[in-house]
Each structure stands twice: as structure tokens, then as C-alpha cells.
Short mmCIF file of C-alpha atoms in Angstrom, two decimals:
data_model
loop_
_atom_site.label_atom_id
_atom_site.label_comp_id
_atom_site.label_asym_id
_atom_site.label_seq_id
_atom_site.Cartn_x
_atom_site.Cartn_y
_atom_site.Cartn_z
CA UNK R 1 -153.80 55.22 161.49
CA UNK R 2 -151.58 53.10 159.23
CA UNK R 3 -151.13 50.49 162.00
CA UNK R 4 -154.91 50.24 162.61
CA UNK R 5 -155.46 49.83 158.85
CA UNK R 6 -152.85 47.04 158.62
CA UNK R 7 -154.43 45.39 161.69
CA UNK R 8 -157.85 45.40 160.03
CA UNK R 9 -156.43 44.04 156.82
CA UNK R 10 -154.57 41.32 158.72
CA UNK R 11 -157.73 40.30 160.58
CA UNK R 12 -159.66 40.08 157.33
CA UNK R 13 -156.79 38.06 155.77
CA UNK R 14 -156.92 35.59 158.70
CA UNK R 15 -160.66 35.14 158.24
CA UNK R 16 -160.18 34.64 154.49
CA UNK R 17 -157.40 32.17 155.10
CA UNK R 18 -159.61 30.20 157.50
CA UNK R 19 -162.35 30.06 154.87
CA UNK R 20 -159.95 28.90 152.20
CA UNK R 21 -158.63 26.10 154.41
CA UNK R 22 -162.14 25.03 155.38
CA UNK R 23 -163.34 24.89 151.81
CA UNK R 24 -160.20 23.03 150.62
CA UNK R 25 -160.50 20.57 153.47
CA UNK R 26 -164.19 19.76 152.68
CA UNK R 27 -163.57 19.51 148.94
CA UNK R 28 -160.55 17.22 149.40
CA UNK R 29 -162.52 14.90 151.71
CA UNK R 30 -165.59 14.86 149.46
CA UNK R 31 -163.66 13.11 146.69
CA UNK R 32 -165.22 9.62 146.35
CA UNK R 33 -161.96 7.75 146.61
CA UNK R 34 -159.82 5.96 149.16
CA UNK R 35 -156.43 7.65 149.75
CA UNK R 36 -155.04 4.51 151.38
CA UNK R 37 -155.58 2.60 148.13
CA UNK R 38 -153.14 4.94 146.47
CA UNK R 39 -150.57 5.00 149.29
CA UNK R 40 -150.54 1.33 150.28
CA UNK R 41 -149.97 -1.73 148.21
CA UNK R 42 -152.89 -4.02 147.29
CA UNK R 43 -151.87 -6.57 149.88
CA UNK R 44 -151.48 -3.94 152.63
CA UNK R 45 -154.80 -2.34 151.70
CA UNK R 46 -156.64 -5.68 152.08
CA UNK R 47 -154.95 -6.49 155.40
CA UNK R 48 -157.34 -5.15 158.11
CA UNK R 49 -154.60 -4.73 160.72
CA UNK R 50 -152.27 -2.73 158.44
CA UNK R 51 -155.09 -0.65 157.16
CA UNK R 52 -156.36 0.07 160.70
CA UNK R 53 -152.88 1.11 161.78
CA UNK R 54 -152.59 3.68 158.97
CA UNK R 55 -156.15 4.92 159.47
CA UNK R 56 -155.35 5.57 163.13
CA UNK R 57 -151.97 7.07 162.36
CA UNK R 58 -153.44 9.69 160.01
CA UNK R 59 -156.60 10.24 162.08
CA UNK R 60 -158.91 9.01 159.36
CA UNK R 61 -161.01 7.13 161.94
CA UNK R 62 -162.30 10.40 163.44
CA UNK R 63 -165.28 12.34 162.24
CA UNK R 64 -164.82 15.09 159.70
CA UNK R 65 -165.22 17.97 162.15
CA UNK R 66 -162.76 16.34 164.55
CA UNK R 67 -160.27 15.94 161.69
CA UNK R 68 -160.63 19.56 160.70
CA UNK R 69 -160.21 20.99 164.19
CA UNK R 70 -157.25 18.71 164.87
CA UNK R 71 -155.67 19.85 161.61
CA UNK R 72 -156.34 23.48 162.43
CA UNK R 73 -154.80 23.09 165.90
CA UNK R 74 -151.69 21.54 164.32
CA UNK R 75 -151.47 24.39 161.78
CA UNK R 76 -151.48 26.98 164.60
CA UNK R 77 -148.48 25.12 166.04
CA UNK R 78 -146.74 25.25 162.68
CA UNK R 79 -147.40 21.60 161.82
CA UNK R 80 -148.99 21.03 158.41
CA UNK R 81 -149.03 17.29 158.86
CA UNK R 82 -147.19 14.47 157.25
CA UNK R 83 -147.49 13.77 153.49
CA UNK R 84 -149.08 10.42 152.64
CA UNK R 85 -146.70 9.85 149.73
CA UNK R 86 -143.32 11.31 150.72
CA UNK R 87 -143.79 10.32 154.46
CA UNK R 88 -142.13 13.62 155.34
CA UNK R 89 -143.57 16.75 157.00
CA UNK R 90 -145.50 18.83 154.50
CA UNK R 91 -143.73 21.95 155.67
CA UNK R 92 -140.40 20.39 154.71
CA UNK R 93 -141.72 19.41 151.26
CA UNK R 94 -143.01 22.96 150.72
CA UNK R 95 -139.68 24.44 151.76
CA UNK R 96 -137.97 22.16 149.23
CA UNK R 97 -140.22 22.80 146.24
CA UNK R 98 -141.36 26.39 146.82
CA UNK R 99 -138.08 28.19 145.97
CA UNK R 100 -138.04 26.73 142.44
CA UNK R 101 -141.51 28.03 141.78
CA UNK R 102 -140.80 31.44 143.26
CA UNK R 103 -137.63 31.70 141.21
CA UNK R 104 -139.48 30.82 137.98
CA UNK R 105 -142.36 33.19 138.86
CA UNK R 106 -140.02 36.15 139.58
CA UNK R 107 -138.19 35.52 136.25
CA UNK R 108 -141.56 35.35 134.45
CA UNK R 109 -142.74 38.54 136.16
CA UNK R 110 -139.57 40.37 135.05
CA UNK R 111 -140.18 39.25 131.48
CA UNK R 112 -143.78 40.38 131.53
CA UNK R 113 -142.89 43.83 132.94
CA UNK R 114 -139.88 44.41 130.68
CA UNK R 115 -141.99 43.60 127.64
CA UNK R 116 -145.54 44.51 128.62
CA UNK R 117 -145.12 48.03 130.03
CA UNK R 118 -143.00 49.42 127.13
CA UNK R 119 -145.29 47.85 124.57
CA UNK R 120 -148.38 49.28 126.32
CA UNK R 121 -146.89 52.76 126.52
CA UNK R 122 -145.75 52.61 122.88
CA UNK R 123 -149.24 51.52 121.81
CA UNK R 124 -150.82 54.40 123.76
CA UNK R 125 -148.48 57.05 122.36
CA UNK R 126 -149.05 55.68 118.81
CA UNK R 127 -152.79 55.30 119.29
CA UNK R 128 -154.64 53.98 116.21
CA UNK R 129 -151.45 53.70 114.22
CA UNK R 130 -149.52 50.68 113.01
CA UNK R 131 -147.52 50.20 116.23
CA UNK R 132 -150.74 50.30 118.25
CA UNK R 133 -152.40 47.64 116.08
CA UNK R 134 -149.27 45.49 116.11
CA UNK R 135 -149.01 45.73 119.89
CA UNK R 136 -152.61 44.79 120.37
CA UNK R 137 -152.17 41.70 118.21
CA UNK R 138 -149.10 40.69 120.23
CA UNK R 139 -150.94 41.26 123.51
CA UNK R 140 -153.99 39.38 122.42
CA UNK R 141 -151.83 36.48 121.21
CA UNK R 142 -150.08 36.34 124.50
CA UNK R 143 -153.19 36.54 126.65
CA UNK R 144 -155.10 33.99 124.54
CA UNK R 145 -152.34 31.36 124.15
CA UNK R 146 -152.72 28.38 126.52
CA UNK R 147 -149.59 28.02 128.60
CA UNK R 148 -149.20 24.30 128.00
CA UNK R 149 -149.54 24.75 124.21
CA UNK R 150 -146.99 27.62 124.16
CA UNK R 151 -144.62 25.55 126.27
CA UNK R 152 -144.76 22.53 123.97
CA UNK R 153 -144.29 24.72 120.88
CA UNK R 154 -141.36 26.52 122.48
CA UNK R 155 -139.67 23.24 123.38
CA UNK R 156 -140.17 21.82 119.89
CA UNK R 157 -138.84 24.90 118.16
CA UNK R 158 -136.01 26.17 120.43
CA UNK R 159 -134.87 22.87 121.99
CA UNK R 160 -135.55 20.23 119.33
CA UNK R 161 -135.32 22.07 115.99
CA UNK R 162 -132.97 25.01 116.59
CA UNK R 163 -131.14 23.57 119.65
CA UNK R 164 -130.85 27.10 121.13
CA UNK R 165 -132.25 26.20 124.51
CA UNK R 166 -131.39 23.34 126.91
CA UNK R 167 -133.88 20.57 127.60
CA UNK R 168 -136.41 20.33 130.40
CA UNK R 169 -135.23 20.44 133.96
CA UNK R 170 -133.65 22.97 136.24
CA UNK R 171 -130.03 21.99 135.69
CA UNK R 172 -127.88 19.96 133.33
CA UNK R 173 -127.77 16.30 134.32
CA UNK R 174 -123.98 16.20 134.67
CA UNK R 175 -123.93 19.02 137.19
CA UNK R 176 -124.73 18.79 140.91
CA UNK R 177 -126.68 21.24 142.96
CA UNK R 178 -124.70 23.80 145.03
CA UNK R 179 -124.89 23.80 148.84
CA UNK R 180 -128.42 24.69 149.98
CA UNK R 181 -128.56 28.22 151.40
CA UNK R 182 -131.73 29.93 150.08
CA UNK R 183 -133.20 27.26 147.81
CA UNK R 184 -132.91 29.63 144.85
CA UNK R 185 -130.54 27.88 142.46
CA UNK R 186 -129.26 31.07 140.82
CA UNK R 187 -128.49 32.62 144.23
CA UNK R 188 -127.01 29.52 145.78
CA UNK R 189 -124.73 28.88 142.84
CA UNK R 190 -123.39 32.45 143.06
CA UNK R 191 -122.91 32.16 146.82
CA UNK R 192 -121.10 28.88 146.34
CA UNK R 193 -118.93 30.24 143.55
CA UNK R 194 -120.30 27.74 141.05
CA UNK R 195 -120.08 29.65 137.78
CA UNK R 196 -120.88 26.67 135.56
CA UNK R 197 -123.92 25.80 137.68
CA UNK R 198 -125.13 29.41 137.55
CA UNK R 199 -124.80 29.51 133.75
CA UNK R 200 -126.64 26.25 133.37
CA UNK R 201 -129.44 27.27 135.72
CA UNK R 202 -129.80 30.59 133.94
CA UNK R 203 -130.02 28.92 130.51
CA UNK R 204 -132.64 26.50 131.82
CA UNK R 205 -134.88 29.16 133.31
CA UNK R 206 -134.99 31.45 130.25
CA UNK R 207 -137.44 29.40 128.10
CA UNK R 208 -139.99 28.54 130.83
CA UNK R 209 -139.85 32.15 132.07
CA UNK R 210 -140.54 33.42 128.58
CA UNK R 211 -143.43 31.05 128.19
CA UNK R 212 -144.94 31.93 131.56
CA UNK R 213 -144.18 35.64 131.19
CA UNK R 214 -145.64 35.78 127.63
CA UNK R 215 -149.09 35.13 129.03
CA UNK R 216 -148.84 37.81 131.70
CA UNK R 217 -147.18 40.18 129.20
CA UNK R 218 -150.33 40.32 127.16
CA UNK R 219 -152.46 41.35 130.16
CA UNK R 220 -149.91 43.90 131.40
CA UNK R 221 -149.58 45.42 127.93
CA UNK R 222 -153.32 45.86 127.45
CA UNK R 223 -153.78 47.33 130.93
CA UNK R 224 -150.86 49.73 130.47
CA UNK R 225 -152.20 50.88 127.09
CA UNK R 226 -155.65 51.61 128.47
CA UNK R 227 -154.32 53.35 131.59
CA UNK R 228 -151.86 55.54 129.68
CA UNK R 229 -154.48 56.42 127.04
CA UNK R 230 -156.83 57.61 129.79
CA UNK R 231 -154.12 59.77 131.41
CA UNK R 232 -152.96 61.22 128.04
CA UNK R 233 -156.49 62.64 127.56
CA UNK R 234 -156.45 64.64 130.83
CA UNK R 235 -156.04 68.39 131.12
CA UNK R 236 -152.71 68.43 132.99
CA UNK R 237 -151.06 66.37 130.25
CA UNK R 238 -152.31 68.75 127.59
CA UNK R 239 -151.03 71.62 129.74
CA UNK R 240 -147.61 70.01 130.08
CA UNK R 241 -147.41 69.66 126.31
CA UNK R 242 -148.53 73.24 125.80
CA UNK R 243 -145.62 74.39 128.08
CA UNK R 244 -143.25 72.79 125.61
CA UNK R 245 -142.17 69.77 127.62
CA UNK R 246 -140.68 66.97 125.60
CA UNK R 247 -142.77 63.84 124.82
CA UNK R 248 -140.44 61.66 126.90
CA UNK R 249 -140.97 63.85 129.99
CA UNK R 250 -144.73 64.10 129.42
CA UNK R 251 -145.20 60.38 128.99
CA UNK R 252 -142.62 59.23 131.59
CA UNK R 253 -143.03 61.79 134.35
CA UNK R 254 -146.72 62.62 134.03
CA UNK R 255 -148.69 60.00 132.11
CA UNK R 256 -146.99 56.75 133.16
CA UNK R 257 -146.62 57.71 136.80
CA UNK R 258 -150.31 58.58 137.15
CA UNK R 259 -151.27 55.41 135.31
CA UNK R 260 -149.40 53.09 137.61
CA UNK R 261 -152.26 52.30 140.00
CA UNK R 262 -154.21 50.00 137.61
CA UNK R 263 -150.89 48.56 136.37
CA UNK R 264 -149.77 47.80 139.94
CA UNK R 265 -153.19 46.15 140.60
CA UNK R 266 -153.03 43.85 137.60
CA UNK R 267 -149.32 43.05 138.19
CA UNK R 268 -149.93 42.17 141.79
CA UNK R 269 -152.91 39.88 141.00
CA UNK R 270 -151.08 38.19 138.14
CA UNK R 271 -147.94 37.67 140.16
CA UNK R 272 -149.98 35.68 142.60
CA UNK R 273 -151.65 33.81 139.75
CA UNK R 274 -148.20 32.92 138.33
CA UNK R 275 -148.04 30.26 141.01
CA UNK R 276 -151.15 28.55 139.69
CA UNK R 277 -150.06 29.07 136.08
CA UNK R 278 -146.66 27.60 136.91
CA UNK R 279 -148.36 24.25 137.41
CA UNK R 280 -148.69 23.74 133.63
CA UNK R 281 -145.28 25.29 132.94
CA UNK R 282 -143.56 23.08 135.49
CA UNK R 283 -145.24 20.01 134.07
CA UNK R 284 -144.17 20.80 130.50
CA UNK R 285 -140.59 21.76 131.41
CA UNK R 286 -140.18 19.11 134.18
CA UNK R 287 -139.53 21.90 136.67
CA UNK R 288 -139.24 20.52 140.19
CA UNK R 289 -141.40 23.13 141.85
CA UNK R 290 -144.61 23.56 143.80
CA UNK R 291 -146.78 22.96 140.74
CA UNK R 292 -145.53 19.43 140.15
CA UNK R 293 -145.78 18.76 143.86
CA UNK R 294 -149.41 19.88 143.84
CA UNK R 295 -150.24 17.70 140.80
CA UNK R 296 -148.64 14.64 142.44
CA UNK R 297 -150.53 15.34 145.68
CA UNK R 298 -153.84 15.68 143.83
CA UNK R 299 -153.45 12.48 141.83
CA UNK R 300 -152.57 10.49 144.95
CA UNK R 301 -155.25 12.06 147.17
CA UNK R 302 -152.55 13.32 149.56
CA UNK R 303 -154.77 15.42 151.82
CA UNK R 304 -152.06 17.08 153.96
CA UNK R 305 -150.07 18.03 150.90
CA UNK R 306 -153.09 19.37 149.06
CA UNK R 307 -154.08 21.51 152.05
CA UNK R 308 -150.49 22.68 152.50
CA UNK R 309 -150.25 23.89 148.87
CA UNK R 310 -153.68 25.54 149.15
CA UNK R 311 -152.67 27.38 152.33
CA UNK R 312 -149.40 28.61 150.83
CA UNK R 313 -151.13 29.85 147.70
CA UNK R 314 -153.81 31.62 149.78
CA UNK R 315 -151.17 33.31 151.96
CA UNK R 316 -149.36 34.57 148.86
CA UNK R 317 -152.56 35.97 147.35
CA UNK R 318 -153.43 37.72 150.61
CA UNK R 319 -149.90 39.11 151.09
CA UNK R 320 -149.73 40.41 147.53
CA UNK R 321 -153.11 42.10 147.93
CA UNK R 322 -151.95 43.78 151.13
CA UNK R 323 -148.76 45.01 149.49
CA UNK R 324 -150.76 46.40 146.52
CA UNK R 325 -153.02 48.31 148.93
CA UNK R 326 -149.99 49.84 150.65
CA UNK R 327 -148.39 50.78 147.31
CA UNK R 328 -151.57 52.64 146.33
CA UNK R 329 -150.93 55.20 149.02
CA UNK R 330 -147.29 55.59 147.97
CA UNK R 331 -148.17 56.18 144.32
CA UNK R 332 -151.15 58.44 144.87
CA UNK R 333 -151.09 60.79 147.91
CA UNK R 334 -154.85 61.42 147.45
CA UNK R 335 -155.55 57.92 148.70
CA UNK R 336 -155.90 58.11 152.46
CA UNK R 337 -156.00 55.23 154.85
CA UNK R 338 -159.10 55.41 157.03
#
């Protein structure tokens, strides 16, 4: 039963991925601009022979349907094409930039969970009291603050004024990257025994992770508060209190556990959205990740790179949704896979 359910979900995910690639392909090619004008120099663009060679090389002389089906056939073979700007395979570019974004997103997710869930539970337990009102203000400020604005303010205060945090970037300029193993700088520095590199990487990731996690924290906190409040009003929670169970046991073992489904839903969706939100954070903090790569590809009309980033983002969204669906059944035995 579980295997058939996963097979159906996988089939739907493939269809959705095909639709995402199709829409992204059409939108990218509908932009009224010439990508060769960005890639080539003025003299090369005006030279008919050079221009014709590049048009043929990238298949731009074919019709739009032919270009799409050729691209799709290459994708099925694991070939995402060659970037117009870097002149390297897009898959290699994604493998280079993706770990930095994932590392930042995981750190931001940890910040949002460590702050958002306790604040939400505290607000629910102290409903309509001062802690509840304070928590709602904090959550509203976090959810309503634009990421680029928060990032600039954080840099100005903690880097420029107080000098508590290092400057933009992923590592101090006088340090070199450790040998590439996983692409995650914190992990590779530990595997390579580079303690100074690890300390520098950790100090650099704290501020952007706080900025990115601050936004998600507000959403997680509000969702946790609402879910826990709903569970605290149920009969079995009142029965548990009537039996003399302590408030910690009632809230932790009964209320929070049964309120996890909406929390898991919002956390899963927002973890996937961290990748899109990381675009602004990476731009502000000069973080060499997927976001900056996507911005560069968009400004230079790099079709293969744009489609590659879109496909990776779509795969992550679909994978996270699948994981959330499976976790539902683990958290609540009443949910049956049919």
C-alpha cells in the first residue's frame, strides 16, 4: 500500500516537474532580448559568421518546440546543457553553488525552529497575557520584515557599528578553502582538520542564517501558537490536567505532539521557500550560492542556467512535499495511506 502510494506521488511529481520546466522554458524564451548580445562582444555580435556559429552551437536556429524537446531529451540523459556565461556544464555549476545555499538554508531552518517553536508554545500557554502579546509582536515583525532590509540593517549594526560579526562572504579572505569533499564548508573543514577555517566559516554563516531564519521564525511561531491553542482546548488535554499531570507533561507530551502536523506542513513548505528567499540574502551578504548564480543567469539571459535553477528548485519543492506527506502518517496513526 505504501509503495503504491509513493509510486502515485512520484508520477504526479514527474508530471508537475514537466509542467514547471515547460513554463520556465516558454517564459525564458519569451523575453524580448537577444542572449547573444549579452554573451558576445559587440564586434562578435555584428559578425555574421561568428554569430551563426554560436546560434548553431546552442541550437538557437531551431524552432521553439524543437529546442524544448531537444532540451528535454538531454535532461533525461542527465545533461542540463552548457551555460552561456560560464561555458561550463550547468550541472557542474549547480554542484558548485548548491551546497552553499543548502548549508545556509539548513542553518536558517535551525534558527527558525529553535526560536519559533518555543516562542509559539510559550505564547499559547500564556494566552492573552504579556508573553503572548510580546511573542505575537516579535512574530509579526519577523514575518513582515523584508529580507533585504533586515540583512542591510544587520550588516550595518553588527558588522559596521559593533564589529561583532565578520563581513560579507563565506570565509575570511586570508584563508583558503579546504579540500572539496561534500561542498559544505563546515563539514569539509572538519573533515580536513582545518579548525581555523571551520571557525571562520561558522562566524560568517551566523548573521545571514539569523536574517533568513528571522523571517521563517515569525511564520513558525504563529503557526505553533495557533496549533497548540487549538489542542489545549480539547477534552483529552483537560482530562490530563484533571488527572494531576504536570504542565510540562501536558504541553510537551500531549499538546505539542498532537499539534505537530500543521507545524510540519509550514516548516516543510518554508524550508523549500528558503531557497528562493536565499536569493536576497546571498546578494546582501555576497554569499556564493545558488541565489547569486540565478541572479547572474537571469540578468544575462542564460537560458540553460535559468532552466537548471528552476528544475532544481522544483525538485526540492516536490521532494519536501513528499517527505511531509510521509511524516503525516508517522505523527498521526489515524492518517491512512489509500
